Each structure stands twice: as C-alpha cells, then as structure tokens.
CSV table of C-alpha atoms and ligand atoms in Angstrom, one decimal:
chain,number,residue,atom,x,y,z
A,1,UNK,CA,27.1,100.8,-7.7
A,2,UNK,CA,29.6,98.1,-6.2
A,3,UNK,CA,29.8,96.4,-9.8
A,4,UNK,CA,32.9,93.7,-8.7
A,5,UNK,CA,30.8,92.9,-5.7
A,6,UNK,CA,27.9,92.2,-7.6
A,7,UNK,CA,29.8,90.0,-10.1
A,8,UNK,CA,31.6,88.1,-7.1
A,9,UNK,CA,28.2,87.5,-5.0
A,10,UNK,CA,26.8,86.1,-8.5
A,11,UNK,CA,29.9,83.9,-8.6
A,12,UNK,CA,29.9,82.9,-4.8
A,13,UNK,CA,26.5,81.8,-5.1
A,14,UNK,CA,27.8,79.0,-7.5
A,15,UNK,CA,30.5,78.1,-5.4
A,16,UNK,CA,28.1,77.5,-2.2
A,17,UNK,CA,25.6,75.5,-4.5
A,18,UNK,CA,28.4,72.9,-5.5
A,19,UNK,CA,27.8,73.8,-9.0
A,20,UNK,CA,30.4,76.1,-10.4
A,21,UNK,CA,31.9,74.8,-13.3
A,22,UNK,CA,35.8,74.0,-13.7
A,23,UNK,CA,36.8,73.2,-17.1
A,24,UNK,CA,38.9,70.5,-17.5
A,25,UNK,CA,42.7,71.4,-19.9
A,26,UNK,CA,42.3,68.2,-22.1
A,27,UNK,CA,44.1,67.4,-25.6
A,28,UNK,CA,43.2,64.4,-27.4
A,29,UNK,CA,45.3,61.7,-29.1
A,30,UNK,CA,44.6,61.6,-32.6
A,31,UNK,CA,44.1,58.0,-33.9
A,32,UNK,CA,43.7,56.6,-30.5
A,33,UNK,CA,40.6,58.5,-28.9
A,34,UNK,CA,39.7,57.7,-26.5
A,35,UNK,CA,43.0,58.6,-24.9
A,36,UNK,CA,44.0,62.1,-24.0
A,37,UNK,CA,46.4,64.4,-22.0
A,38,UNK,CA,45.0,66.3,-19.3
A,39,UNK,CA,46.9,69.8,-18.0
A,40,UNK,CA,45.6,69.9,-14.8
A,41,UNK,CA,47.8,70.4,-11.9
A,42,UNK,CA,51.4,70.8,-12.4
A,43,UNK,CA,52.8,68.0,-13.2
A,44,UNK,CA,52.4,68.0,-16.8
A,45,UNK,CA,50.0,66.7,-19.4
A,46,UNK,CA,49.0,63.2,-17.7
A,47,UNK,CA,47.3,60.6,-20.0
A,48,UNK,CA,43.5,59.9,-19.4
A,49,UNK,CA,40.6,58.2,-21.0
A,50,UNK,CA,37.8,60.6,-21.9
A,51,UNK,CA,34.1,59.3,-21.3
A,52,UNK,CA,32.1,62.0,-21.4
A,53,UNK,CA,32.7,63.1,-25.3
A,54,UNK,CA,29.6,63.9,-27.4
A,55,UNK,CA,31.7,62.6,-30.7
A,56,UNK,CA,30.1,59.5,-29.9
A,57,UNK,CA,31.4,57.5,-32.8
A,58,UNK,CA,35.2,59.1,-32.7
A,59,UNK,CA,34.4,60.8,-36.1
A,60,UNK,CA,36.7,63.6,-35.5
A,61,UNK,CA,39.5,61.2,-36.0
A,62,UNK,CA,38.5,59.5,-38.8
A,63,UNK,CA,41.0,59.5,-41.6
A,64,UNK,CA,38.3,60.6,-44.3
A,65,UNK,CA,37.2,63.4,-42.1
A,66,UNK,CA,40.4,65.0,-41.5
A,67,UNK,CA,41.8,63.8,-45.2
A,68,UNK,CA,38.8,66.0,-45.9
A,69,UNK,CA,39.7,68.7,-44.0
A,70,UNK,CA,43.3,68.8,-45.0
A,71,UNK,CA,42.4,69.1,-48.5
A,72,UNK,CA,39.8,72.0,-48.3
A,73,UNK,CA,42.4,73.8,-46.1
A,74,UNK,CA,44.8,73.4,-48.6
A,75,UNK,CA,42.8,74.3,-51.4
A,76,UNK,CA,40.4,77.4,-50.6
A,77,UNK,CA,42.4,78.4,-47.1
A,78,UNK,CA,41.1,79.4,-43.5
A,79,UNK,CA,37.9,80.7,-43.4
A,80,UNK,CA,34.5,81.8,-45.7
A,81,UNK,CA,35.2,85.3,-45.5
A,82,UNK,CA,31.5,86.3,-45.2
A,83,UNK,CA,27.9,85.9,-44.3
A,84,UNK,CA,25.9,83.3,-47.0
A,85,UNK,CA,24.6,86.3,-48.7
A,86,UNK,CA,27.9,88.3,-49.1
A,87,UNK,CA,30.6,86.1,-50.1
A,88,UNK,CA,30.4,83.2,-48.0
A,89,UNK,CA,28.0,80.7,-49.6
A,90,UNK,CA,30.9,78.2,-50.7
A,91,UNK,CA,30.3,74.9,-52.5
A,92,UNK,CA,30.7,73.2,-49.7
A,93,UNK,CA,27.8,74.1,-47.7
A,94,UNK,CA,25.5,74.0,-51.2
A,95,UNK,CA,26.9,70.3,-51.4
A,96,UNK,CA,26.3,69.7,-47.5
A,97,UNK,CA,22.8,71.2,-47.2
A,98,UNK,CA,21.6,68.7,-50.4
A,99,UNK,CA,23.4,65.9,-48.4
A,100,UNK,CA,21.3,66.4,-45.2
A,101,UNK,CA,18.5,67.1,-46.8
A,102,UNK,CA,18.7,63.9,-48.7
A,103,UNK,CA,19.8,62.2,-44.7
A,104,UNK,CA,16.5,63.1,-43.4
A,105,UNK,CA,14.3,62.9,-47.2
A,106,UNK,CA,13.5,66.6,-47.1
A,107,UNK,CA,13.7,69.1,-49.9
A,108,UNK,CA,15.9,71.0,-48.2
A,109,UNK,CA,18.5,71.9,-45.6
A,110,UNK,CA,20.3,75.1,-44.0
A,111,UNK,CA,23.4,74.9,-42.1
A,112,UNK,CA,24.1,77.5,-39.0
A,113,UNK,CA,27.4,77.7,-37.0
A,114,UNK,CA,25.8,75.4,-34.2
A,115,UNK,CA,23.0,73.3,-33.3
A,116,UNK,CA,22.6,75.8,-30.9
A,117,UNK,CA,21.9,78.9,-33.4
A,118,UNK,CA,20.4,76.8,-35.6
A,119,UNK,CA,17.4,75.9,-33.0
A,120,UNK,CA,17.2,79.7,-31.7
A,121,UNK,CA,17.2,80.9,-34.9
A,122,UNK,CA,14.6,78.8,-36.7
A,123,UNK,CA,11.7,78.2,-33.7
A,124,UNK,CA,11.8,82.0,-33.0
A,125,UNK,CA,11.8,83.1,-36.9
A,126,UNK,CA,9.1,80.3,-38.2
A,127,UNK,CA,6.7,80.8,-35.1
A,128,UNK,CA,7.1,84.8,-35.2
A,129,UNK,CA,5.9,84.4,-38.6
A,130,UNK,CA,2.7,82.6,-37.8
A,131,UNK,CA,0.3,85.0,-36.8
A,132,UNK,CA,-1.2,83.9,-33.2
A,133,UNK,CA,1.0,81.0,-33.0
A,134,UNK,CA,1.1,78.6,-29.9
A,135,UNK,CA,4.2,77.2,-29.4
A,136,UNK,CA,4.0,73.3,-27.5
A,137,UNK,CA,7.2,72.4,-25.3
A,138,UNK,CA,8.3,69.4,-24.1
A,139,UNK,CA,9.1,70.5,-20.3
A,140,UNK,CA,12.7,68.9,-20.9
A,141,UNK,CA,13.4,70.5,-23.8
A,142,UNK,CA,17.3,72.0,-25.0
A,143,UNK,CA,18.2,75.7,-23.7
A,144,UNK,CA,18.7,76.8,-27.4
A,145,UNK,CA,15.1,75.4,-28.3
A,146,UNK,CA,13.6,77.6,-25.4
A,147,UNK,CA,15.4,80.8,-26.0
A,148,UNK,CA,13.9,80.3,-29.4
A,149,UNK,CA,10.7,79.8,-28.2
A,150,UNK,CA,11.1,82.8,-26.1
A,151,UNK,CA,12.1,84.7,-28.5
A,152,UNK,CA,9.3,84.1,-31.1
A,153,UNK,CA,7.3,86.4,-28.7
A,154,UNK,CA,4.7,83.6,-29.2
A,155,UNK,CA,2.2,81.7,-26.7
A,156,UNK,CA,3.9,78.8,-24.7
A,157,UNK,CA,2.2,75.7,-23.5
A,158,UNK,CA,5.2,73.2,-21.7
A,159,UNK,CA,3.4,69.7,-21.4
A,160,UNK,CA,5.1,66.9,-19.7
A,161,UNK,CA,8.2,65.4,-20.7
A,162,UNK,CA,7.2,62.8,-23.5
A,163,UNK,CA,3.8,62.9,-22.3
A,164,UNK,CA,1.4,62.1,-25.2
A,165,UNK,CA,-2.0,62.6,-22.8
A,166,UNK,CA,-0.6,65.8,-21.4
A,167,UNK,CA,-0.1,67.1,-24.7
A,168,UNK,CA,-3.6,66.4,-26.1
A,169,UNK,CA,-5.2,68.0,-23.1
A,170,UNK,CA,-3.0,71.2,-24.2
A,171,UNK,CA,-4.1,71.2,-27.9
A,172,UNK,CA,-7.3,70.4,-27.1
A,173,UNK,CA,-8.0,73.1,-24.7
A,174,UNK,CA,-6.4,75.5,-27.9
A,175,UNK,CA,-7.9,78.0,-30.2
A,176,UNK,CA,-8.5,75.6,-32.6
A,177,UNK,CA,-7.7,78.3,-35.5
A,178,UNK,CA,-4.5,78.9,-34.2
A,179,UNK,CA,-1.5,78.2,-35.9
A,180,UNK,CA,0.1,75.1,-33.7
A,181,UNK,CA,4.4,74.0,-33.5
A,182,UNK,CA,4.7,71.2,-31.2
A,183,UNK,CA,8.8,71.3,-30.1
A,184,UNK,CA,10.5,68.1,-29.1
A,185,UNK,CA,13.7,66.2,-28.7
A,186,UNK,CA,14.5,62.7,-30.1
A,187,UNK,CA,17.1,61.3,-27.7
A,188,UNK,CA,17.2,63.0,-24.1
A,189,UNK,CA,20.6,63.0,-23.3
A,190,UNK,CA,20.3,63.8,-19.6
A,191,UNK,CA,17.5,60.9,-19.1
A,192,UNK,CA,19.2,59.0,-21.9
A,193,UNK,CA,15.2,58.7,-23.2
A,194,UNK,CA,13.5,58.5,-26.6
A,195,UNK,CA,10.2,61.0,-27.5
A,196,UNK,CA,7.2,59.0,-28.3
A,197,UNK,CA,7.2,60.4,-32.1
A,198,UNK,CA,4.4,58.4,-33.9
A,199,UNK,CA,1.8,59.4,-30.9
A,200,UNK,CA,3.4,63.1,-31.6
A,201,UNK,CA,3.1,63.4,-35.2
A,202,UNK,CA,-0.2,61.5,-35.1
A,203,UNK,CA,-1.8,64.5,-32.4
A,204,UNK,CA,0.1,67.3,-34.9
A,205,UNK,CA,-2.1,65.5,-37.5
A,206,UNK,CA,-5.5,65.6,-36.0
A,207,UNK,CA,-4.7,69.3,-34.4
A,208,UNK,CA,-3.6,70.8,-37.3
A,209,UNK,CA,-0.1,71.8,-36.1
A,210,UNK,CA,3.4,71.5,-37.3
A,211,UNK,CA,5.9,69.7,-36.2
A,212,UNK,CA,10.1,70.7,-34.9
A,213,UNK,CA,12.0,67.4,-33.9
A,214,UNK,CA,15.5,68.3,-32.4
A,215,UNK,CA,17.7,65.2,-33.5
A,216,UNK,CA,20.7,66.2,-32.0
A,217,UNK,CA,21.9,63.5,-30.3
A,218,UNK,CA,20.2,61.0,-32.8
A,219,UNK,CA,21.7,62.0,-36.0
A,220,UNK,CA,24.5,59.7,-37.1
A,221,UNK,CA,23.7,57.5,-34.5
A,222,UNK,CA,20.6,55.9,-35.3
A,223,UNK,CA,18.7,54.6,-38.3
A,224,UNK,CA,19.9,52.6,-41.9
A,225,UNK,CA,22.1,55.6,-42.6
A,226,UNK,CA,22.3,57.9,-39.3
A,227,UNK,CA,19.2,60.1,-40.2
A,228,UNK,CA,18.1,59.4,-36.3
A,229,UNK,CA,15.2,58.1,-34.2
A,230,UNK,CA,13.0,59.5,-37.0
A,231,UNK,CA,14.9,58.0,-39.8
A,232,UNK,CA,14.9,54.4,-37.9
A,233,UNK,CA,10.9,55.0,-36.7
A,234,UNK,CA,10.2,55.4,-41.0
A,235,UNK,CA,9.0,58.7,-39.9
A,236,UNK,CA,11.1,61.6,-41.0
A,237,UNK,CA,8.7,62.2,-43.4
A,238,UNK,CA,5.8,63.0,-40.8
A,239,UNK,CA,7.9,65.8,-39.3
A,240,UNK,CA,7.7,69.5,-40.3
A,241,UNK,CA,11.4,70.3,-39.8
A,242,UNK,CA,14.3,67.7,-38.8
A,243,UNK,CA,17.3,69.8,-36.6
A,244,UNK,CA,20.6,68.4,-36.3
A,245,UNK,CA,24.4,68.9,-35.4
A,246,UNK,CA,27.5,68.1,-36.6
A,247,UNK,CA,29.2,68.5,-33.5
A,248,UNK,CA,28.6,65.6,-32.2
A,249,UNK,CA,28.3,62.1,-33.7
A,250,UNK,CA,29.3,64.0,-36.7
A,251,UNK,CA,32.1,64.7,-35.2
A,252,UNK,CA,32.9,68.1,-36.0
A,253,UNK,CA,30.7,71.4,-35.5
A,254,UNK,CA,28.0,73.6,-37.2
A,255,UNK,CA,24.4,72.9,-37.0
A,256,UNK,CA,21.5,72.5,-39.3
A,257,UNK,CA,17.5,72.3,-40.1
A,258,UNK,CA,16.0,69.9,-42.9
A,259,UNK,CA,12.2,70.6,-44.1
A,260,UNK,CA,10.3,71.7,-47.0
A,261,UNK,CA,11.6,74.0,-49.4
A,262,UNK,CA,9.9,77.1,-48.5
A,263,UNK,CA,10.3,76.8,-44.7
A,264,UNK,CA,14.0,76.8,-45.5
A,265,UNK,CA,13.7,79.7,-47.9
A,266,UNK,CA,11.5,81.4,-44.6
A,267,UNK,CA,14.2,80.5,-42.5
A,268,UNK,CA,17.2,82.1,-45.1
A,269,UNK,CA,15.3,84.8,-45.6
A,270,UNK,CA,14.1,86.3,-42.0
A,271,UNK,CA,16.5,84.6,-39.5
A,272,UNK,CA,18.8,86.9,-38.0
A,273,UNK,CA,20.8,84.6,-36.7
A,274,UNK,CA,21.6,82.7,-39.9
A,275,UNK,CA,21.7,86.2,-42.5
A,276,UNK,CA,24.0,88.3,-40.0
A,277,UNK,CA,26.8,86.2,-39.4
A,278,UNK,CA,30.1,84.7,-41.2
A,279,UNK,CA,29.3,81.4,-42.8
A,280,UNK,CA,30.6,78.3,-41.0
A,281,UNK,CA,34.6,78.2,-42.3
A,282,UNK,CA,34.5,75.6,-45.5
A,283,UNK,CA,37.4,73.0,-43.8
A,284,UNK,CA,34.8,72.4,-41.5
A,285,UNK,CA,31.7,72.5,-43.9
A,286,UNK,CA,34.5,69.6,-46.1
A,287,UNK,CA,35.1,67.6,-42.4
A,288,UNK,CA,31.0,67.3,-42.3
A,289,UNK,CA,30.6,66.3,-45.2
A,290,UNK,CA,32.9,63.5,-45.4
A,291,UNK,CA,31.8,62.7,-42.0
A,292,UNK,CA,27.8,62.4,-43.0
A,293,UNK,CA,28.6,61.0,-46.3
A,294,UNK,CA,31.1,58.0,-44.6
A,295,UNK,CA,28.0,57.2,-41.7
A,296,UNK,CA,25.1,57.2,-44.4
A,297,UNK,CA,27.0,54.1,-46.3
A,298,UNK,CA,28.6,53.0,-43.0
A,299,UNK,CA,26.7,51.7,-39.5
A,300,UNK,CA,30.2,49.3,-38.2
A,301,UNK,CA,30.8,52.7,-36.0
A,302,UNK,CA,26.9,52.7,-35.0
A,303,UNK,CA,26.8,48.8,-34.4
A,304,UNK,CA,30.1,49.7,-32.6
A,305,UNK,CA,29.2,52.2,-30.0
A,306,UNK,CA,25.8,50.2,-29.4
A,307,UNK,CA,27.8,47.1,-28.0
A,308,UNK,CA,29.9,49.3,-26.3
A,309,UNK,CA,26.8,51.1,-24.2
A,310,UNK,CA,25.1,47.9,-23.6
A,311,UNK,CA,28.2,46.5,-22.1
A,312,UNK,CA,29.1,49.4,-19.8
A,313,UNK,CA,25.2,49.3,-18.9
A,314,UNK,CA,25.6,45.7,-17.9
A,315,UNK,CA,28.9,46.1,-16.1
A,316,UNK,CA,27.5,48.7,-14.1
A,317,UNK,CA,24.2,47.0,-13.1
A,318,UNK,CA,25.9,43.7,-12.0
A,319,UNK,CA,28.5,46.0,-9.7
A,320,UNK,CA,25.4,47.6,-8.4
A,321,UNK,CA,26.3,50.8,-9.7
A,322,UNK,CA,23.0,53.3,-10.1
A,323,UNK,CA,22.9,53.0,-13.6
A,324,UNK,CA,19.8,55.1,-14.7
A,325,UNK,CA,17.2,53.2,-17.7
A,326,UNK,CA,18.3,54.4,-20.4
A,327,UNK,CA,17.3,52.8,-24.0
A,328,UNK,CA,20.1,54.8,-25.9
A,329,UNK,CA,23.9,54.8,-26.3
A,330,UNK,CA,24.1,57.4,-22.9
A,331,UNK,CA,25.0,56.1,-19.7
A,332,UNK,CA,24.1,57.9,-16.9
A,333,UNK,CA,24.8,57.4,-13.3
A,334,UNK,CA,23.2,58.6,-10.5
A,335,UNK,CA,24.9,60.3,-7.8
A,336,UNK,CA,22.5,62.8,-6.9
A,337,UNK,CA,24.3,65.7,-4.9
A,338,UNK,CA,26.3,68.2,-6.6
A,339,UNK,CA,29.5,68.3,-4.1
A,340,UNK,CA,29.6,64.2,-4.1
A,341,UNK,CA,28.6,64.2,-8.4
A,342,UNK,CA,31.9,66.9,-8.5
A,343,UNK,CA,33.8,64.7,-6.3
A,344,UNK,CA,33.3,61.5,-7.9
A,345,UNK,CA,34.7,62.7,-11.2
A,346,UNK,CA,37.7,65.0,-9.5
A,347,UNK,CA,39.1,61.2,-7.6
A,348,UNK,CA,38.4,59.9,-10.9
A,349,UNK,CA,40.2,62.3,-12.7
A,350,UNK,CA,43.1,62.7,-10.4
A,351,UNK,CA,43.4,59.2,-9.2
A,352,UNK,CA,42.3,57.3,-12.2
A,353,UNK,CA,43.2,59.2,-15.1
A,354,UNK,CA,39.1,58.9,-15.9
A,355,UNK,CA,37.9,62.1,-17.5
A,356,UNK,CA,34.0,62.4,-17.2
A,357,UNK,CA,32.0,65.7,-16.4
A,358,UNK,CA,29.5,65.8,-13.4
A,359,UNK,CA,26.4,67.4,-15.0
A,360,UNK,CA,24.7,69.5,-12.4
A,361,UNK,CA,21.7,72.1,-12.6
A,362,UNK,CA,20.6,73.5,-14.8
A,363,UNK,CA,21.4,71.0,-17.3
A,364,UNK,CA,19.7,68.7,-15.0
A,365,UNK,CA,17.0,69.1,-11.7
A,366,UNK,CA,18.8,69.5,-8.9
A,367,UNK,CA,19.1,66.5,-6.5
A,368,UNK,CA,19.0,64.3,-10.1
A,369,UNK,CA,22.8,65.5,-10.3
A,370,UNK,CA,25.3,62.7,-12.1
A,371,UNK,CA,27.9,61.3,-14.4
A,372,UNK,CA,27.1,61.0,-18.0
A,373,UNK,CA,29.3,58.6,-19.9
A,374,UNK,CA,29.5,58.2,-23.4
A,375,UNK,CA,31.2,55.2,-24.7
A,376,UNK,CA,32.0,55.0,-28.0
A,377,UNK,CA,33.2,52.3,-30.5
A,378,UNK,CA,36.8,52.3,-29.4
A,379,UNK,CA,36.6,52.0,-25.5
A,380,UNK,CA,38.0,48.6,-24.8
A,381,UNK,CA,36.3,46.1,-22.2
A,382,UNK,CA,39.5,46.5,-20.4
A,383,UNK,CA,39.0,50.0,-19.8
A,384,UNK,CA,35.3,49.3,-19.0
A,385,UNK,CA,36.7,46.8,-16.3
A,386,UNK,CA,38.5,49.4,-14.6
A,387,UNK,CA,36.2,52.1,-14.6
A,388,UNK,CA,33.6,49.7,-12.7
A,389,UNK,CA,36.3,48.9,-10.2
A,390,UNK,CA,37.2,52.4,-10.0
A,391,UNK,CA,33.6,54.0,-9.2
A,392,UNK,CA,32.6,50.6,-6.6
A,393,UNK,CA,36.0,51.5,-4.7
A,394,UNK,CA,35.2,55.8,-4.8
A,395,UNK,CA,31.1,54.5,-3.7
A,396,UNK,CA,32.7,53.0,-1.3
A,397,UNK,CA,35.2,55.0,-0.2
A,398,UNK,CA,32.6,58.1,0.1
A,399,UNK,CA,29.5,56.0,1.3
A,400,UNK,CA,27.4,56.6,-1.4
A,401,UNK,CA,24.3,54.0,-1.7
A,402,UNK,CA,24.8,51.7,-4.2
A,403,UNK,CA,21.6,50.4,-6.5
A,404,UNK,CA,19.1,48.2,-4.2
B,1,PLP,N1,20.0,70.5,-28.9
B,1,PLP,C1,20.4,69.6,-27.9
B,1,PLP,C2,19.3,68.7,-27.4
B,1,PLP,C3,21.6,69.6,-27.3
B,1,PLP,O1,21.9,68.8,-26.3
B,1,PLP,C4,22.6,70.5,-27.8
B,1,PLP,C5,24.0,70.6,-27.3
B,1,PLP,O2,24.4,70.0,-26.4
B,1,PLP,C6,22.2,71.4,-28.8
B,1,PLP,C7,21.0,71.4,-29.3
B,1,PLP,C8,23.2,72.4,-29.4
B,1,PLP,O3,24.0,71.8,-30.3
B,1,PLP,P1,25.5,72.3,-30.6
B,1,PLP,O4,26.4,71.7,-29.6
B,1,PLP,O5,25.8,71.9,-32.0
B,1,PLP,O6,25.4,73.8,-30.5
C-alpha cells in the first residue's frame, strides 16, 4: 500500500478543484481591530484590515473582557486541570451556565469547549436516548449539527432549507408515535438568512416534537440583551433547547446548550463529549462571562455593527457589486467560481492590505462560491470607501459580471 501517494492524490484533488485551503498568518492589533499584521510573504508583518472575523462586535478586545481574563489568570492560573466531574467544574462555569441560562430564560445551561462539540454532543446524546426517534434537518444545516445527527444512529428526514411546507409534508408522512427533534439554525451565515421560527415551533407543537435551534451566529447579536433571533422573536421560550457559542460575537471561545433542567442533566450525564474531556480553561470561562454579562446590559456594539452592515450593503449595491439578500449583519458577495473567489481575496490581500476568506465547498454549494464580510462596529466609512473601490477595480480588472 502506496500510503504517501494516496495522501498526495487526496490532496491534489483539492488543488485541481480550486478549493484547497491556505491559511492566512494574521495577528491582530489589540484596541484597534479591525487592523492586523499579516506574515505572508517575506517581507514582514504588513498591516491589513480584517473583514471576515466572526467576533462580530470586537468583544475580544474589550477592556472588561480581557480585565476579566487578566484577573482569573492571575488568580486561579492556566488551566481547569480536569474534566467537570474530576476537578474541573470551577466557579466560573457554575456562574456562566446560570448566566446563559438566564440569556435565553431557560432553567439551565451546559458549557462545552466549542459550539462545535456542544451541537455533536447534545443532538446525538438527546436523540439516541429517544427510543425510535426521527431526527428533522434543515438541508443547510452546520457540519457539527449533522455529525450529531449522524451519530445519534437515529432516522433522518432533511426538508428544505427554511421550508415550513416541506417540513409539514415530512412530519406528516411520520409515525405519529414517534418521538420527533426538528434541527435548525437561526442566522444562516453563508445565505446571511433567518429560519422562519414561529411557523417551526408552531408545526413542533401540533406534531408533538421537540425542538434544537442552533443560535450561533445570533447570540449577542440580536434581541434586547443578545439572547438571538429567538430572544428578539419573544420566542425562546417555545424552543426545546437554545445552542450557542462564545466564539464569536462573544468574542472568545467554548460553546453551550440552554433548556430545561433535566435535558441538561440528560446531556451531563450521557454525553461523551462533554464527561470525557478537560473543562474549558477558567480565564476563558471569566472572558465569557464578562463578555455575555457587558452585551446583556449593553446593545451600542449591536446598534453599532447593524449600521455598519447596512452601510457596506448599500455601498456595494450602488457600485453594482453582487451583493447577495441578506437581512442580517453578513455580507456576502457573490463570485461564484472557486479559482476567481480565491483570486479576488489573494489581489485583495496582497494589493490592498484587505483580509477576507473566499468560502468555497463544502461550506457552501459549489458554483455559489464567495466573499463573506463581516463588518463590525469599528470599520470606518473610510475603509468601507476603499474596499468598494478596491473590489469594482479587481471586477474589473478580471471581467467578472457585475450585478444587472
Ligand atoms: N454552528 C454553526 C452554525 C456554525 O457556523 C459554527 C461555526 O462556525 C458552529 C456551530 C461551531 O461553533 P464553534 O466555532 O464555537 O465551534
């Protein structure tokens, strides 16, 4: 067996696709994201401006956050030294997990080391446990959420991407005595969408199913307090269990569930993926929870970033830029071709100092390939000037159609 060929070939195959993945050398500038220094090529960190960051409000920088973080460091050290059960339950997740669950009005919360773990851990333990459950996916749904699903061992049904008919047909067409989970996302972030919730929760309701609503990109971001799309909808209380990161708006990293009491005691209690690993380090537990704390009393960051999106939105529409609908605070652009999506961002990178990702398959469908920018709250107009000019001159430059 010609193991090194095999690897290569696997690799090649990326390479003649357009899609294999360079990871851009970046370090950002505390206190004035969103500049960074990039290390690519060799002429030493340049400066850039990052727009494709998922810590959409800049919360990683804020002074409480790292004040927060400082201070735990300094006071209980590096990490938790152990899984919840042995050792590594600190105070600071028991303060976080009563802080979510208060964010989303459950009666409880559980934190994993990602949003990730936390959506393969829970939708395979809760639906394993349900004897003959069917499992209903949106057909968009999050990697992590389908692993889960798949390893539940359960029944699938995919319906339709937000598609409140196509998901009737499917419960309809069900065992009407078996147990139900209908698996969703808030905010889209490829398609920069929003799940139609209320028609969701109300076909869990007449079907007898529960409900998992991935919040991802939603928490912090939306509603009186940042408890997300279902927070702002006055629905959180409608939905079986609430999942969240605090990687992203939150600005830091671990991931979490919120729902009744003893589907979180189901979940501490049988998920492997929560039990058998060390506990998320407590500086980062005390970064979140400065970070969720400061956004429930705070929306200027929110109001902030919103501005921010709209005005990119516009910018781009008015230069005739693709600019794909979106309703939310992600901007994506439409290039769709790998090679000329890859392209796009290395001139911008290397000409323009611009840092933004091209997002290829299988994040996305192929031939939907394109640039996902994130603005946040401290993106100036001025650098929103000179991104438009610099995309119109590169659409140019490479002939790419521009918006009809
Ligand atoms: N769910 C969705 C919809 C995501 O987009 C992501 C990450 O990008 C995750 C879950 C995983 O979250 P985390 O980055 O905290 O692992």
């Amino acid at each position: 067996m010609d193991y090194q060929r095999i690897f290569t070939q696997a690799i090649d195959r990326l390479h003649a696709e357009g899609r294999y993945r360079v990871f851009i050398d970046i370090l950002r500038d505390k206190g004035s994201f969103p500049n960074a220094h990039c290390f690519a090529g060799h002429n030493g960190p340049k400066p850039i401006t990052v727009w494709c960051s998922n810590d959409y409000l800049s919360m990683g920088q804020h002074p409480d956050v790292i004040g927060a973080m400082e201070q735990a460091l300094h006071e209980v050290g590096a990490g938790s030294g152990g899984t919840r059960n042995i050792g590594g339950n600190t105070h600071y997740h028991v303060e976080l997990e009563a802080e979510l669950a208060d964010l989303h009005g459950k009666e409880g919360a559980l934190l994993f080391t990602s949003g990730y773990v936390s959506n393969e851990a829970t939708l395979a333990t809760i639906a394993r446990i349900l004897p003959g459950c069917i499992i209903f996916s949106d057909e968009l749904n999050h990697a992590s959420m389908i692993a889960g699903i798949r390893h539940s061992g359960c029944e699938k049904q995919i319906f339709r991407h937000n598609d409140v008919a196509h998901l009737e047909e499917l419960l309809a067409a069900a065992d009407p005595a078996a147990p139900k989970l209908i698996a969703f996302e808030s905010v889209y972030s490829m398609d920069a969408d929003i799940a139609p919730i209320a028609e969701f929760c109300d076909l869990a309701d007449k079907y007898n199913a529960i409900t998992y609503l991935d919040e991802v990109h939603a928490v912090g971001m939306y509603g009186a307090r940042g408890g997300g799309i279902s927070e702002r909808e006055g629905l959180a209380h409608r939905l079986t269990i609430i999942e969240g990161t605090l990687g992203k708006a939150f600005g830091v990293m671990g991931g979490y569930v919120a729902a009744d009491k003893v589907i979180i005691d189901v979940i501490r209690s049988y998920a492997p993926g929560f039990i058998f690993t060390t506990s998320l380090a407590p500086v980062l537990v005390a970064g979140a929870l400065a970070s969720v704390r400061h956004l429930k009393a705070s929306s200027v960051e929110r109001e902030g970033q919103q501005a921010s999106a709209a005005k990119l939105k516009a910018m781009f529409a008015e230069a005739g830029l693709p600019v794909m609908p979106s309703t939310t605070h992600i901007v994506p652009l439409m290039v769709g071709d790998p090679v000329k999506a890859k392209r796009v961002s290395d001139i911008l990178l290397a000409e323009y100092g611009v840092y933004v990702q091209p997002i290829n398959f299988p994040t996305v469908p192929r031939g939907t390939e394109r640039l996902r920018f994130t603005p946040g709250p401290t993106h100036s107009e001025e650098m929103m000037r000179e991104l438009t000019a610099a995309l119109v001159e590169i659409w140019s430059r490479m002939e790419i159609q521009l918006a009809a």
